[in-house]
Structure formats: C-alpha cells, structure tokens
CSV table of C-alpha atoms in Angstrom, one decimal:
chain,number,residue,atom,x,y,z
A,1,UNK,CA,-45.4,-0.8,24.0
A,2,UNK,CA,-47.7,-0.6,20.9
A,3,UNK,CA,-45.8,2.6,19.7
A,4,UNK,CA,-42.5,0.9,20.2
A,5,UNK,CA,-43.6,-2.2,18.2
A,6,UNK,CA,-44.8,0.1,15.4
A,7,UNK,CA,-41.5,2.0,15.3
A,8,UNK,CA,-39.5,-1.3,15.2
A,9,UNK,CA,-41.7,-2.5,12.4
A,10,UNK,CA,-41.2,0.7,10.4
A,11,UNK,CA,-37.4,0.5,11.0
A,12,UNK,CA,-37.5,-3.1,9.7
A,13,UNK,CA,-39.4,-2.0,6.6
A,14,UNK,CA,-37.0,0.8,6.0
A,15,UNK,CA,-34.1,-1.6,6.3
A,16,UNK,CA,-35.7,-3.9,3.8
A,17,UNK,CA,-36.3,-1.0,1.4
A,18,UNK,CA,-32.8,0.4,1.8
A,19,UNK,CA,-31.1,-3.0,1.0
A,20,UNK,CA,-33.4,-3.6,-2.0
A,21,UNK,CA,-34.0,-7.2,-1.0
A,22,UNK,CA,-36.6,-7.3,-3.8
A,23,UNK,CA,-33.6,-7.4,-6.3
A,24,UNK,CA,-32.6,-11.0,-6.5
A,25,UNK,CA,-29.0,-11.9,-5.5
A,26,UNK,CA,-28.6,-13.4,-9.0
A,27,UNK,CA,-29.4,-10.0,-10.6
A,28,UNK,CA,-27.0,-8.3,-8.2
A,29,UNK,CA,-24.3,-10.8,-9.2
A,30,UNK,CA,-24.9,-10.2,-12.9
A,31,UNK,CA,-24.6,-6.4,-12.5
A,32,UNK,CA,-21.8,-6.5,-9.9
A,33,UNK,CA,-18.9,-6.3,-12.3
A,34,UNK,CA,-20.0,-3.2,-14.2
A,35,UNK,CA,-20.4,-1.2,-11.0
A,36,UNK,CA,-17.3,-2.6,-9.3
A,37,UNK,CA,-15.0,-1.9,-12.2
A,38,UNK,CA,-15.9,1.8,-12.1
A,39,UNK,CA,-15.1,2.0,-8.4
A,40,UNK,CA,-11.9,0.0,-8.9
A,41,UNK,CA,-10.7,2.2,-11.8
A,42,UNK,CA,-11.4,5.3,-9.7
A,43,UNK,CA,-9.2,4.2,-6.8
A,44,UNK,CA,-6.6,2.7,-9.3
A,45,UNK,CA,-6.2,5.9,-11.3
A,46,UNK,CA,-6.4,8.0,-8.1
A,47,UNK,CA,-3.6,6.1,-6.4
A,48,UNK,CA,-1.5,6.0,-9.7
A,49,UNK,CA,-1.8,9.8,-9.8
A,50,UNK,CA,-0.7,10.2,-6.2
A,51,UNK,CA,2.7,9.0,-7.4
A,52,UNK,CA,2.9,11.8,-9.9
A,53,UNK,CA,3.0,14.1,-6.8
A,54,UNK,CA,5.4,11.9,-4.9
A,55,UNK,CA,8.2,10.6,-7.2
A,56,UNK,CA,8.4,14.0,-9.0
A,57,UNK,CA,10.5,15.1,-6.0
A,58,UNK,CA,13.0,12.3,-6.6
A,59,UNK,CA,13.2,13.3,-10.3
A,60,UNK,CA,13.6,17.0,-9.4
A,61,UNK,CA,16.5,16.6,-6.9
A,62,UNK,CA,19.3,17.2,-9.5
A,63,UNK,CA,17.6,20.4,-10.6
A,64,UNK,CA,16.9,21.5,-7.1
A,65,UNK,CA,20.6,21.3,-6.4
A,66,UNK,CA,21.5,23.1,-9.6
A,67,UNK,CA,18.8,25.8,-9.7
A,68,UNK,CA,17.9,26.4,-6.1
A,69,UNK,CA,21.3,25.6,-4.4
A,70,UNK,CA,19.9,22.9,-2.1
A,71,UNK,CA,22.4,20.5,-0.6
A,72,UNK,CA,21.9,16.7,-0.5
A,73,UNK,CA,21.6,16.9,3.3
A,74,UNK,CA,18.7,19.4,2.9
A,75,UNK,CA,17.1,17.2,0.3
A,76,UNK,CA,17.5,14.2,2.6
A,77,UNK,CA,15.7,16.1,5.5
A,78,UNK,CA,12.9,17.1,3.2
A,79,UNK,CA,12.5,13.5,2.1
A,80,UNK,CA,12.5,12.4,5.7
A,81,UNK,CA,9.7,14.9,6.5
A,82,UNK,CA,7.6,13.2,3.9
A,83,UNK,CA,8.3,9.7,5.2
A,84,UNK,CA,7.6,10.4,8.8
A,85,UNK,CA,4.4,12.3,8.1
A,86,UNK,CA,3.3,9.6,5.6
A,87,UNK,CA,3.9,6.9,8.2
A,88,UNK,CA,2.0,8.6,11.0
A,89,UNK,CA,-0.8,9.8,8.7
A,90,UNK,CA,-1.6,6.2,7.5
A,91,UNK,CA,-3.0,5.3,10.9
A,92,UNK,CA,-4.5,8.7,11.9
A,93,UNK,CA,-6.3,9.3,8.6
A,94,UNK,CA,-7.1,5.6,8.2
A,95,UNK,CA,-9.1,5.9,11.4
A,96,UNK,CA,-10.9,9.0,10.1
A,97,UNK,CA,-11.8,7.3,6.9
A,98,UNK,CA,-13.3,4.1,8.3
A,99,UNK,CA,-17.1,4.1,8.2
A,100,UNK,CA,-17.1,6.9,5.6
A,101,UNK,CA,-16.8,7.1,1.8
A,102,UNK,CA,-13.2,6.1,1.4
A,103,UNK,CA,-13.1,6.7,-2.4
A,104,UNK,CA,-14.3,10.3,-2.1
A,105,UNK,CA,-12.0,11.2,0.8
A,106,UNK,CA,-9.1,9.7,-1.1
A,107,UNK,CA,-10.0,11.8,-4.2
A,108,UNK,CA,-10.5,14.9,-2.0
A,109,UNK,CA,-7.0,14.5,-0.4
A,110,UNK,CA,-5.5,14.0,-3.9
A,111,UNK,CA,-6.9,17.4,-4.7
A,112,UNK,CA,-5.3,18.9,-1.5
A,113,UNK,CA,-2.0,17.2,-2.5
A,114,UNK,CA,-2.2,18.8,-5.9
A,115,UNK,CA,-2.7,22.3,-4.4
A,116,UNK,CA,0.4,21.7,-2.1
A,117,UNK,CA,2.5,20.7,-5.2
A,118,UNK,CA,1.2,23.7,-7.1
A,119,UNK,CA,2.3,26.0,-4.3
A,120,UNK,CA,5.7,24.4,-4.2
A,121,UNK,CA,6.1,24.9,-7.9
A,122,UNK,CA,5.1,28.5,-7.7
A,123,UNK,CA,7.6,29.2,-4.9
A,124,UNK,CA,10.3,27.5,-6.9
A,125,UNK,CA,9.5,29.5,-10.0
A,126,UNK,CA,9.6,32.8,-8.0
A,127,UNK,CA,12.7,31.7,-6.1
A,128,UNK,CA,10.9,32.0,-2.8
A,129,UNK,CA,11.3,28.3,-1.8
A,130,UNK,CA,13.7,27.8,1.1
A,131,UNK,CA,14.7,24.4,2.6
A,132,UNK,CA,12.5,25.1,5.6
A,133,UNK,CA,9.4,25.9,3.6
A,134,UNK,CA,9.9,22.8,1.4
A,135,UNK,CA,10.4,20.7,4.6
A,136,UNK,CA,7.0,21.8,5.9
A,137,UNK,CA,5.1,21.6,2.6
A,138,UNK,CA,6.6,18.3,1.5
A,139,UNK,CA,5.8,16.9,5.0
A,140,UNK,CA,2.2,18.1,4.6
A,141,UNK,CA,2.1,16.5,1.2
A,142,UNK,CA,3.2,13.2,2.8
A,143,UNK,CA,0.4,13.4,5.4
A,144,UNK,CA,-2.5,14.0,3.0
A,145,UNK,CA,-1.2,11.3,0.6
A,146,UNK,CA,-0.9,8.7,3.4
A,147,UNK,CA,-4.4,7.2,3.4
A,148,UNK,CA,-4.4,6.5,-0.3
A,149,UNK,CA,-3.4,2.8,0.2
A,150,UNK,CA,-5.8,2.1,3.1
A,151,UNK,CA,-8.6,3.9,1.4
A,152,UNK,CA,-8.1,1.9,-1.8
A,153,UNK,CA,-8.0,-1.4,0.2
A,154,UNK,CA,-11.2,-0.4,2.0
A,155,UNK,CA,-13.1,0.4,-1.3
A,156,UNK,CA,-12.0,-2.8,-3.1
A,157,UNK,CA,-12.5,-5.0,0.0
A,158,UNK,CA,-16.1,-3.7,0.4
A,159,UNK,CA,-16.8,-4.6,-3.2
A,160,UNK,CA,-15.2,-8.0,-3.4
A,161,UNK,CA,-15.9,-11.4,-1.9
A,162,UNK,CA,-12.9,-13.1,-0.3
A,163,UNK,CA,-12.3,-15.5,-3.3
A,164,UNK,CA,-11.9,-12.5,-5.7
A,165,UNK,CA,-10.2,-10.1,-3.3
A,166,UNK,CA,-6.5,-11.1,-3.7
A,167,UNK,CA,-6.6,-10.8,-7.5
A,168,UNK,CA,-8.1,-7.4,-7.6
A,169,UNK,CA,-6.0,-6.0,-4.8
A,170,UNK,CA,-3.0,-7.4,-6.7
A,171,UNK,CA,-4.1,-5.6,-9.8
A,172,UNK,CA,-4.6,-2.4,-7.8
A,173,UNK,CA,-1.1,-2.8,-6.3
A,174,UNK,CA,0.4,-2.3,-9.8
A,175,UNK,CA,-0.9,1.3,-9.8
A,176,UNK,CA,2.0,2.5,-7.8
A,177,UNK,CA,4.5,0.8,-10.1
A,178,UNK,CA,2.9,2.5,-13.1
A,179,UNK,CA,2.5,5.8,-11.4
A,180,UNK,CA,6.1,5.7,-10.1
A,181,UNK,CA,7.4,5.0,-13.6
A,182,UNK,CA,5.3,7.8,-15.2
A,183,UNK,CA,6.2,10.4,-12.5
A,184,UNK,CA,9.6,11.3,-13.8
A,185,UNK,CA,8.5,11.4,-17.4
A,186,UNK,CA,5.5,13.6,-16.7
A,187,UNK,CA,7.5,16.0,-14.4
A,188,UNK,CA,10.4,16.3,-16.9
A,189,UNK,CA,8.0,16.9,-19.8
A,190,UNK,CA,6.2,19.5,-17.8
A,191,UNK,CA,9.4,21.4,-17.0
A,192,UNK,CA,10.9,21.3,-20.5
A,193,UNK,CA,7.6,22.0,-22.4
A,194,UNK,CA,6.1,24.8,-20.4
A,195,UNK,CA,8.9,26.2,-18.1
A,196,UNK,CA,12.0,26.1,-20.2
A,197,UNK,CA,13.6,23.4,-18.0
A,198,UNK,CA,12.7,25.2,-14.8
A,199,UNK,CA,12.3,22.8,-11.8
A,200,UNK,CA,9.1,24.5,-10.8
A,201,UNK,CA,7.4,22.9,-13.8
A,202,UNK,CA,8.1,19.5,-12.3
A,203,UNK,CA,5.6,20.3,-9.6
A,204,UNK,CA,3.1,22.6,-11.3
A,205,UNK,CA,2.3,20.5,-14.3
A,206,UNK,CA,1.7,17.2,-12.4
A,207,UNK,CA,-0.4,19.2,-9.9
A,208,UNK,CA,-2.7,20.5,-12.6
A,209,UNK,CA,-3.1,17.0,-14.0
A,210,UNK,CA,-3.7,15.5,-10.6
A,211,UNK,CA,-6.3,18.1,-9.7
A,212,UNK,CA,-8.4,17.3,-12.8
A,213,UNK,CA,-8.1,13.6,-12.1
A,214,UNK,CA,-9.1,14.1,-8.4
A,215,UNK,CA,-12.4,15.8,-9.5
A,216,UNK,CA,-13.1,12.9,-11.9
A,217,UNK,CA,-12.4,10.2,-9.4
A,218,UNK,CA,-14.5,12.0,-6.8
A,219,UNK,CA,-17.5,12.0,-9.1
A,220,UNK,CA,-17.6,8.5,-10.5
A,221,UNK,CA,-18.3,5.1,-8.9
A,222,UNK,CA,-19.6,4.0,-5.5
A,223,UNK,CA,-17.6,3.1,-2.4
A,224,UNK,CA,-19.6,-0.1,-1.7
A,225,UNK,CA,-22.6,-2.1,-3.0
A,226,UNK,CA,-24.8,-0.8,-0.2
A,227,UNK,CA,-24.7,2.7,-1.8
A,228,UNK,CA,-26.8,1.1,-4.6
A,229,UNK,CA,-29.2,-0.3,-2.1
A,230,UNK,CA,-27.7,-3.8,-2.6
A,231,UNK,CA,-26.6,-6.4,-0.2
A,232,UNK,CA,-22.9,-6.5,1.0
A,233,UNK,CA,-20.4,-8.3,-1.2
A,234,UNK,CA,-20.3,-11.4,1.0
A,235,UNK,CA,-24.1,-11.6,0.9
A,236,UNK,CA,-24.2,-11.1,-2.9
A,237,UNK,CA,-21.8,-14.0,-3.4
A,238,UNK,CA,-23.2,-16.0,-0.5
A,239,UNK,CA,-20.1,-16.2,1.6
A,240,UNK,CA,-20.2,-16.6,5.4
A,241,UNK,CA,-19.5,-13.6,7.6
A,242,UNK,CA,-15.9,-14.0,8.7
A,243,UNK,CA,-15.3,-10.5,10.1
A,244,UNK,CA,-17.7,-10.2,13.0
A,245,UNK,CA,-19.9,-7.6,11.3
A,246,UNK,CA,-22.9,-8.5,13.6
A,247,UNK,CA,-20.7,-7.8,16.7
A,248,UNK,CA,-20.0,-4.2,15.6
A,249,UNK,CA,-23.5,-2.9,14.9
A,250,UNK,CA,-23.8,-1.2,18.3
A,251,UNK,CA,-20.2,-0.1,18.7
A,252,UNK,CA,-18.6,3.2,18.1
A,253,UNK,CA,-15.6,3.5,15.7
A,254,UNK,CA,-13.3,3.9,18.7
A,255,UNK,CA,-14.7,0.8,20.4
A,256,UNK,CA,-14.2,-1.1,17.1
A,257,UNK,CA,-10.7,0.2,16.9
A,258,UNK,CA,-9.9,-0.9,20.5
A,259,UNK,CA,-11.6,-4.3,20.4
A,260,UNK,CA,-10.9,-5.5,16.9
A,261,UNK,CA,-7.6,-3.8,16.0
A,262,UNK,CA,-5.6,-2.7,19.1
A,263,UNK,CA,-6.4,-5.9,21.0
A,264,UNK,CA,-6.0,-8.2,17.9
A,265,UNK,CA,-2.8,-10.2,18.1
A,266,UNK,CA,-3.0,-11.2,14.4
A,267,UNK,CA,-3.0,-7.5,13.4
A,268,UNK,CA,0.2,-6.8,15.4
A,269,UNK,CA,1.9,-10.0,14.2
A,270,UNK,CA,1.3,-8.9,10.6
A,271,UNK,CA,2.6,-5.4,11.5
A,272,UNK,CA,5.8,-6.9,12.8
A,273,UNK,CA,6.2,-9.1,9.8
A,274,UNK,CA,5.7,-6.1,7.5
A,275,UNK,CA,8.6,-4.3,9.3
A,276,UNK,CA,11.0,-7.1,8.4
A,277,UNK,CA,9.7,-7.4,4.9
A,278,UNK,CA,10.3,-3.7,4.4
A,279,UNK,CA,13.8,-3.9,5.7
A,280,UNK,CA,14.6,-6.3,2.9
A,281,UNK,CA,12.6,-4.5,0.2
A,282,UNK,CA,14.1,-1.1,0.9
A,283,UNK,CA,17.5,-2.6,1.6
A,284,UNK,CA,17.5,-3.8,-2.0
A,285,UNK,CA,15.6,-1.1,-3.7
A,286,UNK,CA,17.3,1.9,-2.1
A,287,UNK,CA,20.9,0.6,-2.0
A,288,UNK,CA,21.3,-1.7,-5.1
A,289,UNK,CA,22.8,1.1,-7.3
A,290,UNK,CA,25.2,2.1,-4.5
A,291,UNK,CA,26.2,-1.5,-3.8
A,292,UNK,CA,26.9,-2.2,-7.4
A,293,UNK,CA,29.1,0.9,-7.7
A,294,UNK,CA,31.0,0.6,-4.4
A,295,UNK,CA,31.3,-3.1,-4.0
A,296,UNK,CA,31.3,-4.3,-7.7
A,297,UNK,CA,32.9,-1.3,-9.4
A,298,UNK,CA,30.2,-0.7,-11.9
A,299,UNK,CA,29.6,2.5,-13.8
A,300,UNK,CA,26.8,4.8,-12.8
A,301,UNK,CA,24.6,4.0,-15.9
A,302,UNK,CA,24.6,0.2,-15.3
A,303,UNK,CA,24.1,0.6,-11.6
A,304,UNK,CA,21.0,2.9,-12.0
A,305,UNK,CA,19.4,0.4,-14.3
A,306,UNK,CA,19.2,-2.1,-11.4
A,307,UNK,CA,16.2,-0.1,-10.1
A,308,UNK,CA,14.3,-0.7,-13.4
A,309,UNK,CA,14.8,-4.4,-13.3
A,310,UNK,CA,13.8,-4.6,-9.6
A,311,UNK,CA,10.7,-2.5,-10.3
A,312,UNK,CA,9.7,-4.5,-13.4
A,313,UNK,CA,9.8,-7.7,-11.3
A,314,UNK,CA,7.8,-5.9,-8.6
A,315,UNK,CA,5.1,-5.0,-11.2
A,316,UNK,CA,4.8,-8.7,-12.3
A,317,UNK,CA,4.7,-9.7,-8.6
A,318,UNK,CA,2.0,-7.3,-7.8
A,319,UNK,CA,-0.1,-8.7,-10.6
A,320,UNK,CA,0.6,-12.4,-9.8
A,321,UNK,CA,0.7,-13.0,-6.0
A,322,UNK,CA,-2.8,-11.9,-5.1
A,323,UNK,CA,-4.3,-14.0,-8.0
A,324,UNK,CA,-2.2,-17.0,-6.8
A,325,UNK,CA,-3.5,-16.6,-3.3
A,326,UNK,CA,-7.1,-16.7,-4.6
A,327,UNK,CA,-6.3,-19.9,-6.4
A,328,UNK,CA,-5.1,-21.3,-3.1
A,329,UNK,CA,-8.5,-20.5,-1.5
A,330,UNK,CA,-7.2,-17.5,0.5
A,331,UNK,CA,-4.0,-19.0,1.9
A,332,UNK,CA,-2.2,-15.7,1.8
A,333,UNK,CA,0.5,-16.4,4.3
A,334,UNK,CA,1.3,-19.8,2.8
A,335,UNK,CA,2.0,-18.1,-0.4
A,336,UNK,CA,4.1,-15.5,1.5
A,337,UNK,CA,6.1,-18.3,3.1
A,338,UNK,CA,6.8,-19.8,-0.3
A,339,UNK,CA,7.9,-16.4,-1.6
A,340,UNK,CA,10.2,-15.7,1.4
A,341,UNK,CA,11.8,-19.2,1.2
A,342,UNK,CA,12.7,-18.6,-2.5
A,343,UNK,CA,13.7,-15.0,-1.7
A,344,UNK,CA,16.3,-16.3,0.8
A,345,UNK,CA,18.1,-18.2,-1.8
A,346,UNK,CA,17.9,-15.4,-4.4
A,347,UNK,CA,19.3,-13.0,-1.7
A,348,UNK,CA,22.3,-15.4,-1.5
A,349,UNK,CA,22.6,-15.1,-5.3
A,350,UNK,CA,22.4,-11.3,-5.0
A,351,UNK,CA,25.3,-11.2,-2.6
A,352,UNK,CA,27.4,-13.4,-4.8
A,353,UNK,CA,26.9,-12.5,-8.5
A,354,UNK,CA,29.1,-9.8,-10.1
A,355,UNK,CA,28.2,-9.8,-13.8
A,356,UNK,CA,25.8,-7.2,-15.0
A,357,UNK,CA,23.2,-9.4,-16.7
A,358,UNK,CA,23.2,-12.0,-13.9
A,359,UNK,CA,22.6,-9.1,-11.4
A,360,UNK,CA,19.7,-7.8,-13.5
A,361,UNK,CA,18.1,-11.2,-13.6
A,362,UNK,CA,18.5,-11.7,-9.9
A,363,UNK,CA,17.0,-8.3,-9.1
A,364,UNK,CA,14.1,-8.9,-11.4
A,365,UNK,CA,13.3,-12.2,-9.5
A,366,UNK,CA,13.8,-10.5,-6.2
A,367,UNK,CA,11.4,-7.7,-7.1
A,368,UNK,CA,8.8,-10.4,-8.1
A,369,UNK,CA,9.3,-12.2,-4.8
A,370,UNK,CA,9.5,-9.2,-2.4
A,371,UNK,CA,6.2,-7.7,-3.5
A,372,UNK,CA,4.4,-11.0,-2.9
A,373,UNK,CA,4.5,-10.9,0.9
A,374,UNK,CA,4.1,-7.1,1.0
A,375,UNK,CA,0.9,-7.3,-0.9
A,376,UNK,CA,-0.4,-10.4,0.9
A,377,UNK,CA,0.2,-8.9,4.3
A,378,UNK,CA,-2.1,-6.1,3.4
A,379,UNK,CA,-4.7,-8.6,2.1
A,380,UNK,CA,-4.4,-10.8,5.2
A,381,UNK,CA,-4.7,-8.1,7.8
A,382,UNK,CA,-8.0,-6.8,6.6
A,383,UNK,CA,-9.4,-10.3,6.7
A,384,UNK,CA,-8.9,-10.3,10.5
A,385,UNK,CA,-11.1,-7.2,11.2
A,386,UNK,CA,-14.6,-5.9,10.5
A,387,UNK,CA,-15.2,-3.8,7.4
A,388,UNK,CA,-15.5,-0.6,9.6
A,389,UNK,CA,-11.9,-1.0,10.6
A,390,UNK,CA,-10.3,-1.8,7.2
A,391,UNK,CA,-8.6,1.5,6.5
A,392,UNK,CA,-7.1,2.0,9.9
A,393,UNK,CA,-5.9,-1.6,10.1
A,394,UNK,CA,-4.2,-1.4,6.7
A,395,UNK,CA,-2.8,2.0,7.7
A,396,UNK,CA,-1.4,0.6,10.9
A,397,UNK,CA,0.7,-2.0,9.0
A,398,UNK,CA,1.9,0.8,6.7
A,399,UNK,CA,2.8,3.0,9.7
A,400,UNK,CA,4.9,0.3,11.3
A,401,UNK,CA,6.6,-0.5,7.9
A,402,UNK,CA,7.5,3.2,7.2
A,403,UNK,CA,8.5,4.3,10.7
A,404,UNK,CA,10.5,1.2,11.5
A,405,UNK,CA,11.3,-0.9,8.5
A,406,UNK,CA,11.8,1.8,5.9
A,407,UNK,CA,13.7,4.1,8.3
A,408,UNK,CA,15.9,1.3,9.5
A,409,UNK,CA,16.8,0.2,5.9
A,410,UNK,CA,17.6,3.7,4.8
A,411,UNK,CA,19.4,5.0,7.8
A,412,UNK,CA,21.0,2.1,9.6
A,413,UNK,CA,21.9,0.0,6.5
A,414,UNK,CA,23.4,3.1,4.9
A,415,UNK,CA,25.4,3.7,8.1
A,416,UNK,CA,26.6,0.1,8.3
A,417,UNK,CA,27.6,0.1,4.6
A,418,UNK,CA,29.4,3.5,4.8
A,419,UNK,CA,33.1,2.9,4.3
A,420,UNK,CA,33.9,6.2,6.2
A,421,UNK,CA,32.1,5.0,9.3
A,422,UNK,CA,33.2,2.5,11.9
A,423,UNK,CA,30.0,0.4,11.8
A,424,UNK,CA,27.6,-0.5,14.6
A,425,UNK,CA,28.2,-2.7,17.6
A,426,UNK,CA,25.3,-5.0,18.4
A,427,UNK,CA,25.5,-7.6,21.2
A,428,UNK,CA,29.3,-7.5,21.0
A,429,UNK,CA,29.4,-7.9,17.2
A,430,UNK,CA,30.6,-5.1,14.9
A,431,UNK,CA,28.5,-4.8,11.8
A,432,UNK,CA,30.3,-2.9,9.1
A,433,UNK,CA,30.4,-3.1,5.3
A,434,UNK,CA,28.1,-4.5,2.6
A,435,UNK,CA,28.5,-8.1,3.9
A,436,UNK,CA,26.9,-7.0,7.2
A,437,UNK,CA,23.9,-5.4,5.4
A,438,UNK,CA,23.3,-8.8,3.8
A,439,UNK,CA,23.5,-10.5,7.2
A,440,UNK,CA,20.8,-8.1,8.5
A,441,UNK,CA,18.6,-8.8,5.4
A,442,UNK,CA,19.0,-12.6,5.8
A,443,UNK,CA,18.0,-12.3,9.5
A,444,UNK,CA,15.0,-10.1,8.7
A,445,UNK,CA,13.8,-12.7,6.1
A,446,UNK,CA,14.2,-15.6,8.6
A,447,UNK,CA,12.2,-13.7,11.3
A,448,UNK,CA,9.5,-12.7,8.9
A,449,UNK,CA,9.2,-16.3,7.7
A,450,UNK,CA,8.9,-17.8,11.2
A,451,UNK,CA,6.3,-15.2,12.2
A,452,UNK,CA,4.2,-16.1,9.1
A,453,UNK,CA,3.8,-19.7,10.2
A,454,UNK,CA,1.2,-19.1,13.0
A,455,UNK,CA,-0.7,-16.7,10.8
A,456,UNK,CA,-0.8,-19.3,8.0
A,457,UNK,CA,-2.1,-21.9,10.5
A,458,UNK,CA,-4.8,-19.5,11.6
A,459,UNK,CA,-5.9,-18.8,8.0
A,460,UNK,CA,-6.0,-22.5,7.4
A,461,UNK,CA,-8.4,-23.0,10.3
A,462,UNK,CA,-10.6,-20.2,9.0
A,463,UNK,CA,-10.6,-21.6,5.5
A,464,UNK,CA,-11.6,-25.1,6.7
A,465,UNK,CA,-14.3,-23.7,9.0
A,466,UNK,CA,-15.7,-21.7,6.1
A,467,UNK,CA,-15.7,-24.8,3.9
A,468,UNK,CA,-17.6,-26.7,6.6
A,469,UNK,CA,-20.2,-23.9,6.8
A,470,UNK,CA,-20.7,-23.9,3.1
A,471,UNK,CA,-21.4,-27.7,3.2
C-alpha cells in the first residue's frame, strides 16, 4: 500500500511538471498567439499546397487529351478514383491521426503525395502513363491527401478556445481557395518554363515545390499547447470543459470512436446536413458553365468565368462566416440557417437571371452563402466530440459529403440535365432538364435547413449552460 501511494504521488508530481503549472495562465495567454500562429501557418500552407497536387490534374486535362490521347471518359474515371479514395480516406486516416501529432502526419502525407505526383509526371514525360496506371496513382493520391482537412481542424481546434475557433477555422478554410487558384498557374508555368509545354511538367514542378514545403511544415510549430508543457487551450482561456475530456481518459481510441462518434446522433445529423449542402454546392460549382452554355446560350469564355465569381464569393464566405459565428457566441447552426434561408432566394434568382453581369453577381453571392454552412458544419461537429476524436469526426462528415453529396451532384444532376437522356423517374415523377436540377437543389436546401433547427437548439442549450457555469 505504501509503495502504491508513493507511485501515485510520483505520477502526480510528473503530471504537474509536464503541464508546467508553475507558468501562470496569464503568461501562457500572453505567449499563446506567437506559438499558435506558427502552427496555424504550418497547416494553412500545407493544405494550400495540397491543392497544387490536386487541381493540377484539372488544368492538365486538355494536354492529357492532346499529348497522351486520353479520352474524356478515361479522364472522368481517373477523377472518380480520386474522389472515392478521398472520401473513404477521410474517415480511415482521420481515425489513425486522432491522438497523434496531426500536423506532422499531414505534412508527411503531403510529401507522399508529392512523390506520387512526381512519378506521374515522369511517366507522362517518358510516355509510359496509361489510363490504368493513372487511375491507380491518382486514386492513391486522393487517399493520402484525404486527411488534410481533418488534421488541420484537429491542430487548430487543439490550439483555440471556442470563442476564437470559428474565426481561425474560417481563415484556414481560405487556404483551399487560394491553393485552388494557384494550382493551374503553377502547373502551367512549370510545364512551359521547364518542359517546353509538356504535360508532365504540370505534375513534376508542383511536386518538387510541395515536397520542400512538406519538409518545412513538418519541422515548424507544435500540434497543441501541451507539447510546450502548457495547459490545454480551454484551461488557458478558462473555458469550461464541454467535450467530455475527463470521460475519455481511460478509454481506447476505438472506444472513444464508438461511444462519442458512432453513437452520437448530433454527429450523424451534421453528416446528413453536409450531404445536402454539398449537393447544392457542387450542383452550382460543377454545372454553372454548362448550364449557361446549354440553357442560356452563352459563349464558352463567359460561361467559364462563372467559376471565378463563385469561387471569389466562396473565399469571402470562408473568411466571414466563422468570424460571424464567434461574434454570435458560437451559434454556428443559427448562422447556417440564416445563410441557407438567403441562399434559397438567391437560388431562385440563379434559375431566373439571363444577363451575364446579373449572373456573375448572383453566383458571387451564392459562393459567399454556400461556404458558410459548409464551414460551420465542420466547426459544429468537432464541438460535439472529445479532442481525441476531432480528426475522425471531421473526416466522417467529409466522407459522407464526397461519397453521397458530391457524387450525386456530379453524376445524377448531370444525367438529369443531359438533353440526350430521358431523365429519371422518382416516385412517379420524371425529372429531366435544367429545371429539374433546380428542383432537386431547392429540395436539398429545405431539408438541410430543417435538419439544422434541432442542432441550433442544442447549441443554444450548451451556450446558455456555459454562460451559467461562468457566472
């Protein structure tokens, strides 16, 4: 008994030393930003770079057809391999990451993605790249890239208190807009500058850049304050424990997954909401140029510019909605309901306007609105689970979004809009043409909005309880 008491005393002293309780919380708060911003920029730059090795494929498709004789059907199948592997990998690798250093794993996987892209580029340069090989390699690339979002959410969430979290996750969310915009520029520059316009350069040059950045991001910053021997972020900022951390101390990662994620109705509700939000987002983003050409008779140049206006609005939305939800004391779903309500009316405008500049304006506003709920779903879901389940939970919402929402919007909306097809029969109603695609998007928005109401009420109860605890 005496030996046991002595061991418990030593363990207690070790815990006190590890957490550096002799450093006042006020000092930790003063030093918090300079350490947090390094970790934030590491995951921001890392995820931005991921898009250099993702959207380069979109930019390379024309040259892949011209130089490597690939068909649009083959390119579509290669793209599908990425999407499916990406969706599945979000949950699988998210589970692997939880409880480990998410920032370092994310950086390491960026390096693996760079190696895959380098191999693809070399095969293209040497004319050894077949559709089958590209299918396998690009699918593998999707899998290793998949935990980038969940890992970033994990690192930022571990560093931030609740009342700062939405703003910083919103700022991080802009990384994929910036990376997506730079991807084509970097890929094209690499091909024309170093490979005489060869499509292989669109994979090799971004791969080299990404590998260097992966090493840098792996080396700088900390994944959480505890790595410095500090208290956790809620303790530093004196926020109450809302995620059941005490309940998970003696549980394995699998037990945490089952008890706090799989059996959590709020997680699954947000997953379903995310599916319907993605149907609308991809339904607009993926098909706006085709809609403007086929239904409105625009020329190709004007139609392609719709993507730029939608993405510009999305960038502003990424920067704004998280910050707004922080101002509203963490009422993430209330903000999302407001966004969805306005989005419904702007979707009506999208279905009615025909002039070029009116359409650009509407799509800019829609981009701003769509990315509000998409961001806030990710912020909300991680506030319903312990910190040791952050990555897998965020990954699960992404898996549902990509496997169901993204796929439905790309495949079924495309089939319904296809003038050469007969449409789809659902519950005795034939859905065919662009008008039917709008009907589906309206329905998706209504369902998403209704499902957000109970989540908003739950968040309201949590916020009020937290307020009472502080008093």
